[in-house]
Amino acid sequence: MKKAVVILSGGLDSTTCMGYAKEAGYELYPITFDYGQRHKIELNNARAVAEHYGVSDRFRLVELGFLRDFGGSALTDDSIDVPKVGTDPVPDEVGEIPVTYVPGRNLLFLSIATSFAETVGAEAIYIGVNALDYSGYPDCRPEFIAKVEEVIAIATKIGVEGRPISIETPLIHLTKADIVKEGTRMGVPYHLTTSCYNGEPDACGECDSCRLRLKGFAEAGMKDPIPYK
């Protein structure tokens, strides 16, 4: 059976990627990263999602705590407040990158996921990047994914042998509402996920991530199944 590594945060987007990979017929190998994020509660959600899909034995948790030591992001530095207003993507022409951007995060995630994929014999890596929501993130753009895929092809044994690993980004051009609709169609367990940046059992409903999630469910004509304050 073909295999896919899924970069799983325990959030809405990455869990939808699990659904897509399963629907595509892949054997799932979820990998989750503890990078000192303030919303560390999502790690428990990731484990719950892995259990839901029956792949707890293949679940991997990788420690990247040094990212918190580096700081530089509202998600890893307590001195930087998490934004609570504004849900619309930053226009490209402004060139402003949100403070929730974590320097080098997706580059590190994909590098480590590549190592995992090559080790277990996976032919694909799924990642829930999205170029519509939070378009200011430089590591969520199609051109970034294309370049990393090129590097993987020349930096791995299987790539040199002509069997390169593909990076699958099924959400990259979808709106949040479209993601919710697709995930619901695939039976994705959204009740096991969290998107809140504040890391509490009940989502705050005020941070950008919560507001985008709620907006997506509302536009999809559905009710978000997770609890909010």
Coordinates of C-alpha atoms in Angstrom, one line a residue:
M1 CA 0.0 0.0 0.0
K2 CA 1.3 3.5 -0.8
K3 CA 2.3 5.6 2.1
A4 CA 2.1 9.3 2.9
V5 CA 3.5 11.4 5.8
V6 CA 1.0 13.9 7.0
I7 CA 2.2 17.0 8.9
L8 CA -0.5 17.1 11.6
S9 CA -0.9 20.0 14.0
G10 CA -4.2 18.9 15.4
G11 CA -5.9 21.9 13.7
L12 CA -8.6 22.2 11.1
D13 CA -6.4 22.4 8.0
S14 CA -3.9 19.6 8.8
T15 CA -6.7 17.3 9.9
T16 CA -8.4 17.9 6.6
C17 CA -5.2 16.9 4.9
M18 CA -5.4 13.6 6.8
G19 CA -8.8 13.1 5.2
Y20 CA -7.5 13.9 1.7
A21 CA -4.6 11.5 2.1
K22 CA -6.8 8.7 3.4
E23 CA -9.3 9.3 0.5
A24 CA -6.4 9.1 -1.9
G25 CA -5.7 5.6 -0.6
Y26 CA -2.5 6.3 1.3
E27 CA -1.4 4.5 4.5
L28 CA -1.1 7.4 6.9
Y29 CA 2.1 8.4 8.9
P30 CA 1.3 11.5 10.9
I31 CA 4.1 13.7 12.3
T32 CA 3.6 16.4 14.8
F33 CA 6.0 19.1 16.1
D34 CA 6.3 20.6 19.6
Y35 CA 8.1 23.8 18.8
G36 CA 7.3 25.5 22.1
Q37 CA 4.0 27.0 20.7
R38 CA 1.8 28.7 23.3
H39 CA -1.1 26.6 22.0
K40 CA 0.6 23.4 23.0
I41 CA -2.8 21.9 23.7
E42 CA -3.0 21.2 20.0
L43 CA -0.5 18.3 20.5
N44 CA -3.2 16.4 22.3
N45 CA -5.6 17.1 19.5
A46 CA -3.1 15.7 17.0
R47 CA -2.8 12.5 19.0
A48 CA -6.6 12.2 19.1
V49 CA -6.9 12.7 15.4
A50 CA -4.2 10.0 14.8
E51 CA -6.2 7.6 17.1
H52 CA -9.4 8.4 15.2
Y53 CA -7.7 7.3 12.0
G54 CA -6.3 4.2 13.7
V55 CA -2.7 5.1 13.2
S56 CA -1.5 5.9 16.8
D57 CA 1.3 3.4 16.3
R58 CA 2.7 5.4 13.4
F59 CA 2.3 8.8 15.1
R60 CA 5.6 10.7 15.7
L61 CA 6.1 13.7 17.9
V62 CA 9.3 15.7 17.2
E63 CA 10.7 18.2 19.7
L64 CA 11.7 21.6 18.2
G65 CA 11.8 23.6 21.4
F66 CA 14.7 25.7 20.2
L67 CA 12.1 27.7 18.2
R68 CA 10.7 29.0 21.4
D69 CA 14.3 30.0 22.5
F70 CA 14.6 31.9 19.2
G71 CA 11.2 33.7 19.7
G72 CA 10.3 36.2 17.0
S73 CA 6.7 35.1 16.8
A74 CA 3.5 35.7 18.7
L75 CA 3.2 31.9 18.9
T76 CA 6.6 31.3 20.5
D77 CA 7.3 34.6 22.3
D78 CA 5.1 35.6 25.2
S79 CA 6.2 39.2 24.9
I80 CA 4.4 39.5 21.5
D81 CA 0.6 39.6 21.7
V82 CA -1.6 37.3 19.6
P83 CA -3.7 39.5 17.3
K84 CA -7.4 39.5 18.2
V85 CA -8.8 41.6 15.3
G86 CA -8.9 41.2 11.5
T87 CA -9.7 38.0 9.6
D88 CA -9.1 39.1 6.1
P89 CA -5.8 38.1 4.3
V90 CA -3.2 40.9 4.1
P91 CA -3.1 42.2 0.5
D92 CA 0.0 41.0 -1.3
E93 CA 1.0 44.6 -2.3
V94 CA 1.3 45.6 1.4
G95 CA 4.0 43.0 2.0
E96 CA 3.2 42.8 5.7
I97 CA 3.9 39.5 7.4
P98 CA 1.6 38.6 10.4
V99 CA 3.3 38.4 13.8
T100 CA 2.0 34.8 14.1
Y101 CA 4.5 33.8 11.4
V102 CA 7.1 31.5 12.9
P103 CA 10.5 32.0 11.2
G104 CA 11.5 28.9 9.3
R105 CA 8.7 26.7 10.7
N106 CA 7.4 25.1 7.5
L107 CA 10.9 24.7 6.1
L108 CA 11.9 22.8 9.2
F109 CA 8.7 20.8 9.2
L110 CA 9.1 19.7 5.6
S111 CA 12.8 18.8 6.0
I112 CA 12.1 16.6 9.0
A113 CA 9.0 15.1 7.3
T114 CA 11.2 14.3 4.3
S115 CA 13.5 12.3 6.6
F116 CA 10.6 10.4 8.1
A117 CA 9.1 9.8 4.6
E118 CA 12.3 8.4 3.2
T119 CA 12.8 6.2 6.2
V120 CA 9.3 4.6 6.1
G121 CA 9.2 4.5 2.3
A122 CA 6.5 7.1 1.8
E123 CA 6.1 8.7 -1.6
A124 CA 4.2 11.8 -0.5
I125 CA 4.1 14.5 2.2
Y126 CA 0.8 16.2 2.9
I127 CA 0.9 19.7 4.4
G128 CA -2.1 22.0 5.0
V129 CA -0.6 25.3 3.7
N130 CA -3.1 27.8 2.3
A131 CA -2.3 30.8 0.1
L132 CA -5.7 32.5 0.6
D133 CA -5.9 32.8 4.3
Y134 CA -2.9 34.5 5.9
S135 CA -1.4 35.2 2.5
G136 CA 1.4 37.1 4.2
Y137 CA 3.1 33.9 5.3
P138 CA 6.0 33.4 2.9
D139 CA 6.2 29.6 3.6
C140 CA 2.6 29.0 2.5
R141 CA 3.0 30.1 -1.1
P142 CA 3.0 27.7 -4.1
E143 CA 6.5 28.9 -5.1
F144 CA 7.9 27.9 -1.7
I145 CA 6.4 24.4 -2.0
A146 CA 7.8 24.0 -5.5
K147 CA 11.3 25.0 -4.5
V148 CA 11.3 22.6 -1.5
E149 CA 10.1 19.8 -3.7
E150 CA 13.0 20.5 -6.1
V151 CA 15.5 20.3 -3.2
I152 CA 14.0 17.1 -1.9
A153 CA 14.5 15.6 -5.4
I154 CA 18.2 16.3 -5.3
A155 CA 18.9 15.8 -1.6
T156 CA 17.5 12.4 -1.0
K157 CA 18.5 8.9 -2.0
I158 CA 15.2 8.0 -3.5
G159 CA 15.1 11.3 -5.4
V160 CA 18.5 10.6 -7.0
E161 CA 17.2 7.1 -7.9
G162 CA 14.3 8.8 -9.8
R163 CA 11.6 8.2 -7.2
P164 CA 11.2 11.7 -5.7
I165 CA 8.8 12.5 -2.8
S166 CA 5.9 14.8 -3.8
I167 CA 4.6 17.5 -1.5
E168 CA 0.8 17.4 -1.6
T169 CA -1.0 20.7 -0.8
P170 CA -4.7 20.0 -1.4
L171 CA -5.8 23.1 0.5
I172 CA -3.5 25.7 -1.0
H173 CA -6.1 27.4 -3.2
L174 CA -9.2 26.7 -1.1
T175 CA -11.1 29.2 1.0
K176 CA -11.7 28.2 4.6
A177 CA -15.4 27.5 3.8
D178 CA -14.4 25.2 1.0
I179 CA -12.0 23.4 3.3
V180 CA -14.8 22.9 5.9
K181 CA -17.1 21.6 3.2
E182 CA -14.6 19.2 1.8
G183 CA -13.6 17.9 5.2
T184 CA -17.2 17.4 6.2
R185 CA -17.8 15.5 3.0
M186 CA -14.8 13.2 3.9
G187 CA -16.0 12.7 7.5
V188 CA -13.0 14.6 9.0
P189 CA -13.3 14.7 12.8
Y190 CA -13.4 18.4 13.4
H191 CA -14.7 17.9 16.9
L192 CA -11.2 16.6 17.8
T193 CA -9.4 19.7 16.4
T194 CA -8.5 23.1 17.7
S195 CA -7.4 26.3 15.9
C196 CA -7.1 28.7 18.8
Y197 CA -3.7 30.3 19.4
N198 CA -4.3 30.9 23.1
G199 CA -4.0 27.2 24.1
E200 CA -7.0 26.8 26.5
P201 CA -9.5 24.0 26.5
D202 CA -12.2 26.3 25.2
A203 CA -11.3 28.3 22.1
C204 CA -11.2 32.1 22.6
G205 CA -13.1 33.0 19.5
E206 CA -11.2 36.2 19.2
C207 CA -7.7 35.4 17.8
D208 CA -7.2 35.6 14.1
S209 CA -7.2 31.8 13.8
C210 CA -10.4 31.3 15.7
R211 CA -12.1 34.1 13.7
L212 CA -11.1 32.6 10.4
R213 CA -12.2 29.2 11.5
L214 CA -15.6 30.5 12.6
K215 CA -16.0 32.5 9.4
G216 CA -15.3 29.4 7.4
F217 CA -17.9 27.3 9.2
A218 CA -20.4 30.2 8.9
E219 CA -19.8 30.6 5.2
A220 CA -20.1 26.9 4.7
G221 CA -23.5 27.0 6.5
M222 CA -22.3 24.7 9.3
K223 CA -21.8 24.9 13.1
D224 CA -18.3 24.5 14.5
P225 CA -18.4 21.5 16.8
I226 CA -15.7 22.7 19.2
P227 CA -16.4 24.7 22.4
Y228 CA -15.8 28.4 22.6
K229 CA -15.7 30.7 25.6

